Coordinates of C-alpha atoms and ligand atoms in Angstrom, one line a residue:
X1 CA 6.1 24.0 -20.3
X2 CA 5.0 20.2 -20.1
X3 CA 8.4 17.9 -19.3
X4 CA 10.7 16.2 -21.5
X5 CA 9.9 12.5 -22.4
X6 CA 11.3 9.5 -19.7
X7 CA 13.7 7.5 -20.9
X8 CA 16.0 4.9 -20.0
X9 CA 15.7 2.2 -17.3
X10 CA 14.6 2.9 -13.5
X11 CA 14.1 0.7 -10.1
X12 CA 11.8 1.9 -7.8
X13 CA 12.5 0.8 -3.6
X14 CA 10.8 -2.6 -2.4
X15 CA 7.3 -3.5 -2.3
X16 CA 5.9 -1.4 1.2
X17 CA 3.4 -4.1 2.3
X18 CA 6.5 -6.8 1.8
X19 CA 8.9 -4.6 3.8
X20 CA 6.2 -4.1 6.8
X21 CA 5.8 -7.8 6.9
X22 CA 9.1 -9.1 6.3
X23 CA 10.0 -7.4 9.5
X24 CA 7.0 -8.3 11.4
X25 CA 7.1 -11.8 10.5
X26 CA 11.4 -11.7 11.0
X27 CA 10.5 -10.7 14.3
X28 CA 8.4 -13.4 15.2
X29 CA 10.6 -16.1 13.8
X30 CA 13.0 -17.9 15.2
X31 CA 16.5 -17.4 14.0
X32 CA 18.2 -14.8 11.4
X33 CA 15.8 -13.3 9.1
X34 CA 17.7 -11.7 5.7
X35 CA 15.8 -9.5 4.0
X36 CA 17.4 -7.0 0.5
X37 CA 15.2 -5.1 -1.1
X38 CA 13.6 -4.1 2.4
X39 CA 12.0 -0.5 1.2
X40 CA 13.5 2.2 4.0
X41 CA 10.6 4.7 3.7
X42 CA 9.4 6.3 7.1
X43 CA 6.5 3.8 7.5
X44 CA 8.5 0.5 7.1
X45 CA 11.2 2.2 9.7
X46 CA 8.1 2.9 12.3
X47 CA 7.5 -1.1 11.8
X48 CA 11.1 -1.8 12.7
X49 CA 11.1 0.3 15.2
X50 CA 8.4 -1.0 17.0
X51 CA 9.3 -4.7 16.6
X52 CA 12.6 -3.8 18.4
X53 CA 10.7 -2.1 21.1
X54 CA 9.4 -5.0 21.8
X55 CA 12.2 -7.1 21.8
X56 CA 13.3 -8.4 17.9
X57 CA 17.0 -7.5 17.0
X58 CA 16.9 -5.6 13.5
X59 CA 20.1 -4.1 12.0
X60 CA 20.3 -2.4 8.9
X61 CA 23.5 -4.0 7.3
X62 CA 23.5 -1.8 3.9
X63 CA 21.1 -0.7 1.3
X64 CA 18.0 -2.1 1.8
X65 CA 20.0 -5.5 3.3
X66 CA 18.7 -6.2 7.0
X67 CA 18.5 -8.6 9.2
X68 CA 16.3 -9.8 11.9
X69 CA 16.6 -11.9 15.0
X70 CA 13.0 -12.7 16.1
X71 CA 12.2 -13.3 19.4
X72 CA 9.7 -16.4 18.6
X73 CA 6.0 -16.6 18.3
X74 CA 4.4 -15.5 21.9
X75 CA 7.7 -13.7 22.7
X76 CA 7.3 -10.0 21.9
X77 CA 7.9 -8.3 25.4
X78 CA 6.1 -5.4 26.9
X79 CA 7.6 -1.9 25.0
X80 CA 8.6 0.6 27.4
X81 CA 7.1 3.9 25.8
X82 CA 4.6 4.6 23.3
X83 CA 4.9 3.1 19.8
X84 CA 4.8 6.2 17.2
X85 CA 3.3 4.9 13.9
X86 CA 4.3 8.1 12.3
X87 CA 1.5 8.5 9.2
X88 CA 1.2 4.7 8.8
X89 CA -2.1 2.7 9.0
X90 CA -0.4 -0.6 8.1
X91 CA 2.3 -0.6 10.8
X92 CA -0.6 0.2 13.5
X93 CA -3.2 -2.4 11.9
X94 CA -1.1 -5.3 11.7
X95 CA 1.4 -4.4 14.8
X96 CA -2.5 -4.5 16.5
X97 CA -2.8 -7.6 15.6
X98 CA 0.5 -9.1 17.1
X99 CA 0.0 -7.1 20.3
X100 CA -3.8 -9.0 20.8
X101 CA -2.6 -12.6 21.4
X102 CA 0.8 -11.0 23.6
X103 CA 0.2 -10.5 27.1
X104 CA 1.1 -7.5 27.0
X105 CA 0.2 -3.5 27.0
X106 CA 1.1 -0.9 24.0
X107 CA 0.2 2.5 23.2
X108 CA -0.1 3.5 19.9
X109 CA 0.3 7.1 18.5
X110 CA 0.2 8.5 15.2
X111 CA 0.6 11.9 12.9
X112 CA -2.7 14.1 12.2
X113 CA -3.3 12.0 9.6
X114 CA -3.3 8.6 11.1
X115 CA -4.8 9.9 14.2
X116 CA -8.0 11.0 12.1
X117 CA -8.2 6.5 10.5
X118 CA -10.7 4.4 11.6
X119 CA -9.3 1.7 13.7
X120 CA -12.8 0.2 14.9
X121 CA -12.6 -2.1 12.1
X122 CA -9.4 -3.7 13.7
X123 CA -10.4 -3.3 17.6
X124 CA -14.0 -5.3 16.8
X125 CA -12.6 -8.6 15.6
X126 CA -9.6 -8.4 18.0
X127 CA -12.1 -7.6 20.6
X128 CA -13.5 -10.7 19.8
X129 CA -10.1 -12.8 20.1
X130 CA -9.8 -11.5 23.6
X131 CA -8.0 -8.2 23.5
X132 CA -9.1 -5.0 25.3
X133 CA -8.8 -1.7 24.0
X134 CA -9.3 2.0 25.3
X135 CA -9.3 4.4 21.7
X136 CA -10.1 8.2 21.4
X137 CA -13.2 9.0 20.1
X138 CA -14.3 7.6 17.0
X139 CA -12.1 4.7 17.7
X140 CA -8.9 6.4 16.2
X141 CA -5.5 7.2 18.1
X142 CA -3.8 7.5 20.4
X143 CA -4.7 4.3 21.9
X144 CA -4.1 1.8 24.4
X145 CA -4.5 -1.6 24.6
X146 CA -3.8 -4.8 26.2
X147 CA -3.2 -8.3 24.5
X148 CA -5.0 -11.5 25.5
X149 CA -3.1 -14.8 26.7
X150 CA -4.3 -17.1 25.6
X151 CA -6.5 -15.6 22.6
X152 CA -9.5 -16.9 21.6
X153 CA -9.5 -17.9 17.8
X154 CA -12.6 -16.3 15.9
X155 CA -14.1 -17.2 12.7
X156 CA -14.5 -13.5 10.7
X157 CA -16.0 -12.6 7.4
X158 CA -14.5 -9.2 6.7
X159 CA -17.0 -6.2 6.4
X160 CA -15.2 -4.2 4.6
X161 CA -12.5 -5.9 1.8
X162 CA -8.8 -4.5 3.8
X163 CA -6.0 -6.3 3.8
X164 CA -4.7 -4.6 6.5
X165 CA -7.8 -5.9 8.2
X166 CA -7.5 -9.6 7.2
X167 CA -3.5 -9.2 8.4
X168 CA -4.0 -7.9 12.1
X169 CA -6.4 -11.4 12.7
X170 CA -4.0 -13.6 10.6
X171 CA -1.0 -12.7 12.5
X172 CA -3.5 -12.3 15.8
X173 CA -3.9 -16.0 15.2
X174 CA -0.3 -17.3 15.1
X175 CA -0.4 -17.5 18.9
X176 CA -4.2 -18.1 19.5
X177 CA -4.6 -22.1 20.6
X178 CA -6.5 -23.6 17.5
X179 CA -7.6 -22.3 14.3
X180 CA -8.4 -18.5 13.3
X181 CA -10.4 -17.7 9.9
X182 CA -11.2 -14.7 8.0
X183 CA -13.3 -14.8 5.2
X184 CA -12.6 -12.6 2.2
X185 CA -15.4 -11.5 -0.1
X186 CA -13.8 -9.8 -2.0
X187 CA -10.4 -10.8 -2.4
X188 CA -7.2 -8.3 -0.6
X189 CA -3.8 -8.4 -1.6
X190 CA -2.3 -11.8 -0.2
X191 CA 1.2 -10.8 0.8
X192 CA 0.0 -12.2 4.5
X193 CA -1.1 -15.3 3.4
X194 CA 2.3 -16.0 1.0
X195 CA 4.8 -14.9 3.4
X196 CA 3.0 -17.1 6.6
X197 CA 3.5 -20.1 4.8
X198 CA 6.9 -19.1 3.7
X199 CA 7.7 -18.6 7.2
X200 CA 6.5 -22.2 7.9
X201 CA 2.7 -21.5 8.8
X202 CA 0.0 -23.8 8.8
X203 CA -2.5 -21.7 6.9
X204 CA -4.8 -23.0 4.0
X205 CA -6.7 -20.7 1.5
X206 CA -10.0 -22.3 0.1
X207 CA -12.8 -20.9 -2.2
X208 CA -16.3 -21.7 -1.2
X209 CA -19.4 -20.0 -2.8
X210 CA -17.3 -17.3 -4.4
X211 CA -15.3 -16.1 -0.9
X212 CA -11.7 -16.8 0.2
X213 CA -11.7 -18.6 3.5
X214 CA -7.9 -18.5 5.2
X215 CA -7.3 -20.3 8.4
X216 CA -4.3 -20.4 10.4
X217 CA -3.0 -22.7 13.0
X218 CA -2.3 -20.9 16.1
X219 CA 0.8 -22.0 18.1
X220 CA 2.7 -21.3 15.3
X221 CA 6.4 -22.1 14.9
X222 CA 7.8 -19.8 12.2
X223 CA 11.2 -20.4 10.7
X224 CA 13.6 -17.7 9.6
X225 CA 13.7 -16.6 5.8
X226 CA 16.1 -15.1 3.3
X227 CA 13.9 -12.6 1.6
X228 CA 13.7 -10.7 -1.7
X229 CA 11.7 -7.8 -1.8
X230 CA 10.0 -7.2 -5.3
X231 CA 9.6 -3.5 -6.4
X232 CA 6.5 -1.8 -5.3
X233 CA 3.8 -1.7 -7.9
X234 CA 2.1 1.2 -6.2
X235 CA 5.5 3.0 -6.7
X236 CA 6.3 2.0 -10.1
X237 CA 2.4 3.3 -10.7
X238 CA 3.3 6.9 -10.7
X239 CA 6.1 6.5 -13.8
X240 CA 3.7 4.3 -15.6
X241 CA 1.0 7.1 -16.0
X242 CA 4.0 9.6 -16.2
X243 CA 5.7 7.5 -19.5
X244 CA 2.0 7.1 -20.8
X245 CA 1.1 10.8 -20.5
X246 CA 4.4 12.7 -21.8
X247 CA 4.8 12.4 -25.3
X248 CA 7.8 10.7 -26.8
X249 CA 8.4 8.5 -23.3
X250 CA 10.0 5.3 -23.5
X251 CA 10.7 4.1 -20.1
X252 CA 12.0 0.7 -18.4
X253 CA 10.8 0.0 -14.7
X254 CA 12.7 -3.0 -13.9
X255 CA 11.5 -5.6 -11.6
X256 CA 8.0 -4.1 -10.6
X257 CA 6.0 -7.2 -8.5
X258 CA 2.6 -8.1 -10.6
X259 CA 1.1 -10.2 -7.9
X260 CA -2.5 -10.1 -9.2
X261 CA -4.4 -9.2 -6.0
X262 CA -2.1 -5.4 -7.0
X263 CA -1.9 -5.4 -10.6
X264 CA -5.7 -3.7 -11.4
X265 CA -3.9 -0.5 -12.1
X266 CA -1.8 -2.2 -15.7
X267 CA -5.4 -4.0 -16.8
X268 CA -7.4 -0.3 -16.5
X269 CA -4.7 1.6 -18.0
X270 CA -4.6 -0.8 -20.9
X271 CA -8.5 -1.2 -21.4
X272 CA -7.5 3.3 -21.9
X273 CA -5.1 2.2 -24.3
X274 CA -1.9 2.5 -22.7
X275 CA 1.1 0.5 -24.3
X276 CA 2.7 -1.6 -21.0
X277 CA 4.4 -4.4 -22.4
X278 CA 6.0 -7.0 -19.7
X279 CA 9.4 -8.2 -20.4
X280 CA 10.9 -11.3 -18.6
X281 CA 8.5 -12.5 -16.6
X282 CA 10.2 -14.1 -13.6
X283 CA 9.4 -14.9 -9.6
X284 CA 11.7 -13.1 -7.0
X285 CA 10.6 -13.4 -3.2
X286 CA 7.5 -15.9 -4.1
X287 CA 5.9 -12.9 -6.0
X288 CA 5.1 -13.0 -9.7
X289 CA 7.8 -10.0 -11.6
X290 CA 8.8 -8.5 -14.6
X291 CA 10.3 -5.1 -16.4
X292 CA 7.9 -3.1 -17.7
X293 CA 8.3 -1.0 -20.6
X294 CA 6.0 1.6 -21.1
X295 CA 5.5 4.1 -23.9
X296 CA 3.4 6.8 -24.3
X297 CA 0.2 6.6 -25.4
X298 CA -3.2 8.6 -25.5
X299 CA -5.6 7.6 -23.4
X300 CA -9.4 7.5 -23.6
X301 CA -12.0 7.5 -20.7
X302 CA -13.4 4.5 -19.4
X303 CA -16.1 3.0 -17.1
X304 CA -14.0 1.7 -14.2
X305 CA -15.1 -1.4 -13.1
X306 CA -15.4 -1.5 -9.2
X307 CA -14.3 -5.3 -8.6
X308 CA -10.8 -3.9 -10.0
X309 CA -10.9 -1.3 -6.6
X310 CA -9.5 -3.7 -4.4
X311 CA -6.2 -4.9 -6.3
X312 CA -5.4 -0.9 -7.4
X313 CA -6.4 0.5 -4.1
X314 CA -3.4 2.8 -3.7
X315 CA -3.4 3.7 -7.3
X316 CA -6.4 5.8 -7.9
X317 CA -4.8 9.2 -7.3
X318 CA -3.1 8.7 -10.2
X319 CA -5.2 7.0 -12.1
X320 CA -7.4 10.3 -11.5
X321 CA -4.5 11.9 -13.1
X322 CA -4.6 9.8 -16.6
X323 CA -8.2 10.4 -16.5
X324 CA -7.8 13.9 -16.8
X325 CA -5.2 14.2 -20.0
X326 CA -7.3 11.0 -21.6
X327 CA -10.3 11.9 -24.5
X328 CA -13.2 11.4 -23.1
X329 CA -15.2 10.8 -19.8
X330 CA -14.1 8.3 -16.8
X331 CA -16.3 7.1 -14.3
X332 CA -15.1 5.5 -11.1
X333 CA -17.7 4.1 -9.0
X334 CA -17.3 1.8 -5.3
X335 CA -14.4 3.6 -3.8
X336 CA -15.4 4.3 -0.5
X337 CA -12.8 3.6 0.8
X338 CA -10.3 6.0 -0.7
X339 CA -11.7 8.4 1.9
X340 CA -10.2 6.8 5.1
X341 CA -6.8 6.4 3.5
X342 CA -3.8 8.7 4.4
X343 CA -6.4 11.7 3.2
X344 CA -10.3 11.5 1.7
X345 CA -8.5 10.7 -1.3
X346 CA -11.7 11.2 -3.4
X347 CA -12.1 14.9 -2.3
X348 CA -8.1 15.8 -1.8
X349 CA -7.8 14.6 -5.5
X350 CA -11.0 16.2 -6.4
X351 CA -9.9 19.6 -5.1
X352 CA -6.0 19.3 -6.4
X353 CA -7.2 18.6 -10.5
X354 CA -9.8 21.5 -10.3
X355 CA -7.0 23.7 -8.9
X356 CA -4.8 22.1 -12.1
X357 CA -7.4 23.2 -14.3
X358 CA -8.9 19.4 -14.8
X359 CA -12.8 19.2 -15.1
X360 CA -14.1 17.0 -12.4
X361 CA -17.3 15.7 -10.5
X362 CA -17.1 14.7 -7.1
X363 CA -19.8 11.4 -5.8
X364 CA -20.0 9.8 -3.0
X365 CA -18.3 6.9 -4.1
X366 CA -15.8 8.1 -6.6
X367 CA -15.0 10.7 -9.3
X368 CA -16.1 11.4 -12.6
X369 CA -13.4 13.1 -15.1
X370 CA -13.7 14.9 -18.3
X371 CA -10.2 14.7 -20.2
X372 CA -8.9 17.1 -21.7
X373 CA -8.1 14.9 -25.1
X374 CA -4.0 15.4 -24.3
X375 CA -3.6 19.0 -23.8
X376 CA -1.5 19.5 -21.2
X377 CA -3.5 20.7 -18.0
X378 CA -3.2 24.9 -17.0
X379 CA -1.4 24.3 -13.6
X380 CA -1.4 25.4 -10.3
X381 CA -2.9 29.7 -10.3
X382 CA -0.2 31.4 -8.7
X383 CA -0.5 31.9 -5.4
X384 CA -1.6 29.1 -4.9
X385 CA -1.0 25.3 -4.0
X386 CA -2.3 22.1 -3.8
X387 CA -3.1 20.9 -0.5
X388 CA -1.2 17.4 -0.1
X389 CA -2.9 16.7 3.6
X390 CA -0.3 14.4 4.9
X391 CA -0.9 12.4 2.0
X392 CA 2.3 11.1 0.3
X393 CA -0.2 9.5 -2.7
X394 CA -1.9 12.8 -3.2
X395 CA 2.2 14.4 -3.9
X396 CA 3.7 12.3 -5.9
X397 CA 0.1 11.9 -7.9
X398 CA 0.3 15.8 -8.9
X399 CA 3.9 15.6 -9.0
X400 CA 2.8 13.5 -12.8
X401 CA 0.5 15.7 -13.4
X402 CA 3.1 18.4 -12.8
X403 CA 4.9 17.0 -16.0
X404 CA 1.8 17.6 -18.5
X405 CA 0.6 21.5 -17.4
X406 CA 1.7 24.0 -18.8
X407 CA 2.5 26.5 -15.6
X408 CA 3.5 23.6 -13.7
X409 CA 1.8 22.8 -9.9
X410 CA 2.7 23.6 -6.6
X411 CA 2.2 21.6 -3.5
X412 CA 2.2 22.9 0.1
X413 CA 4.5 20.2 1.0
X414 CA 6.6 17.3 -0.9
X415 CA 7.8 15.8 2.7
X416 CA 4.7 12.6 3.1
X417 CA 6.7 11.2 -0.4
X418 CA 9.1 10.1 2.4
X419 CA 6.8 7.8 4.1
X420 CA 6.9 5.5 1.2
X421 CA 9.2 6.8 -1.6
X422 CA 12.3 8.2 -0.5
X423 CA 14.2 8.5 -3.7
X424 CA 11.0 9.9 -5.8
X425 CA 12.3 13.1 -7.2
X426 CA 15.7 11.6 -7.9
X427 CA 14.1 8.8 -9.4
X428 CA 11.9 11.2 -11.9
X429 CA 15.1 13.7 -12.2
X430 CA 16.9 10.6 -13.9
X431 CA 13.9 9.4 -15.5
X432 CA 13.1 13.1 -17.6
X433 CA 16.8 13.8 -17.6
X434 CA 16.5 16.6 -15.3
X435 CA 13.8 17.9 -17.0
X436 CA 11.0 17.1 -14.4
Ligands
LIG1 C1 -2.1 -2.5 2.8 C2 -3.5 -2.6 2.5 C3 -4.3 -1.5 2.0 C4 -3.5 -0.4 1.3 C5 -2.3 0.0 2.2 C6 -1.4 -1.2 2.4 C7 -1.4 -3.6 3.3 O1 -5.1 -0.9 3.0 O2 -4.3 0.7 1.0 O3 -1.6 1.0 1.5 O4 -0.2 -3.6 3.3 O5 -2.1 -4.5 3.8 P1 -6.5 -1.5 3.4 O6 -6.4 -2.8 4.1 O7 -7.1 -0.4 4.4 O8 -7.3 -1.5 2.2

């Protein structure tokens, strides 16, 4: 039986990419970083525990409060074992970064599912700042690899549009002598580039010809910061499309961040005709906010348009899900690279909504869905489950899609919703009033 509406109000934990760099940047600031907010999900707590192997002081002081006494730009100090990254690609991409202008040695592991990410995309520009680098095959983990001193700042134009990508050179160049760019294409989510210059960077954003060009001053002094981590929009993503699907839903997310470069997930859902309304539009932590209130809605299909791909990145497993209850055909085009996230995200998402009874094409570059109009989908055959593949997205997405089948759906394993979402099932409990 499809779930009872959600109602009431809900929170979901901090912003992830925040946390990550909150501690990161804490770490290499001088004095007493506060954070609150601070999202304690298994990937954020593999970034803390690798700054403190390398020297920052970081105590948790109570729920989601922390603090942080960084060691100073240039000061991280060699770790004395392997730094385990656990299943996340934006602790090991940006931590890379640090580690290239350090004169020092780390070995990075990861899960199955990290091990199998590309990480060429990182080692080529750092390569180029100085730093040297021995990988597995297919330049993936575990690897080793050895910081430069001093670095040599680069000039980069991104080759593929990953913030993670533009980060590891950004914070790369806070102890390179003289200035470091990256030029953005296409423009990433700019956490980075807001936090630097809260932290008392020299870094200037410019738009020539249609790109973002960023540089950094190297040598940089950064300044301890009280910090206020937004909700995660990536998070808050998941109730959206689950208040929009399940009839009768009236739901609250309070304080979700709506910085722009994340927000493409709200602008496609409305151009399906979902009902999002924003209520008090404020600024917490430097980040645009607001409460959203959702109700539900029925969807109809929808040519995606690909330039939106880059500020919903993380969203599409669910949006895959909308697709499939709205009327009509969606087309998603330019996603490439939703198949080196945690899982091919295009073909885990593929397989999970055939097994759900959703009608689905598989392209190279994204997915084509028939909806079903608002029937609820059949569920998971008996037997049967839907394989999650270390993929946290890929749970929690058919966890929503649980709530509009009939026979409900099974996955092999609900324990990756940990690496970013602790409190999901709670979260939804409260939401459906137990009726999830
Ligand atoms: C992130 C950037 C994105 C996103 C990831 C978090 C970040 O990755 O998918 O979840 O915090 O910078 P890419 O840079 O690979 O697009």
């Amino acid at each position: 039986m499809p779930a009872g509406p959600l109602k009431g109000r809900i929170r979901v934990p901090g912003d992830k990419s925040i946390s990550h760099r909150s501690l990161m940047l804490g770490a290499l600031a001088v004095g007493e970083t506060r954070v609150t907010g601070l999202l304690e999900g298994e990937d954020v707590l593999a970034t803390a525990a690798a700054m403190r192997a390398m020297g920052a002081t970081i105590e948790r002081e109570g729920d989601g409060s922390w603090s942080i006494h960084g060691v100073g730009v240039g000061g991280l100090l060699q770790p004395r074992s392997a730094l385990d990254m656990g299943n996340s690609g934006t602790s090991t991409r940006l931590l890379m970064g640090v580690v290239a202008s350090h004169g020092i040695t780390a070995t990075f592991t990861g899960d199955a599912s990290l091990s199998k990410r590309p990480m060429g995309r990182v080692i080529e520009p750092l390569s180029r700042m100085g730093a040297s680098f021995e990988a597995s095959p297919g330049g993936t983990l575990p690897l080793m690899m050895r910081g430069c001193l001093p670095a040599v700042p680069i000039e980069y134009r991104l080759p593929v549009a990953s913030a993670q990508v533009k980060s590891a050179i950004l914070l790369a160049g806070l102890n390179t002598p003289g200035i470091t760019t990256v030029i953005e294409p296409v423009p990433t989510r700019d956490h980075s580039e807001r936090m630097l210059r809260g932290f008392g960077a020299e870094l200037e954003v410019e738009e020539i010809d249609g790109e973002r060009v960023i540089r950094v001053r190297g040598d940089a002094e950064l300044h301890a910061q009280d910090i206020v981590v937004p909700g995660d929009p990536s998070s808050a993503a998941f109730f959206i499309v689950a208040a929009t699907l399940v009839k009768g839903s009236d739901l609250v997310i309070e304080n979700v961040g709506l910085n722009p470069t994340r927000a493409g997930l709200i602008e496609v859902l409305r151009q399906m005709g979902a009902n999002i309304e924003e209520l008090d539009r404020r600024e917490v932590g430097g980040e645009p906010v607001a409460d959203l209130r959702v109700r539900h809605a029925q969807l109809h299909g929808i040519d995606v348009d690909p330039a939106l791909a880059p500020s919903m990145i993380d969203e599409f497993p669910v949006l895959f899900v909308a697709a499939a209850l709205a009327k009509g055909t969606t087309h998603t085009t330019g996603l490439e690279e939703l198949r080196v996230k945690e899982s091919d995200r295009i073909a885990a998402m593929a397989a999970a909504l055939e097994l759900v009874g959703a009608r689905v094409e598989e392209n190279g570059d994204g997915l084509t869905i028939h909806g079903t109009g608002g029937e609820p989908l059949s569920g998971t055959p008996e037997t049967l489950a839907v394989e999650t593949q270390l993929d946290h997205r890929i749970a929690m997405s058919m966890a929503v899609a649980a709530l509009v089948s009939r026979k409900g759906v099974a996955v092999d394993s609900a324990e990756p919703i940990a690496t970013s979402f602790p409190n999901f099932h709670a979260l939804l409990e409260t939401a459906t009033g137990g009726d999830a």
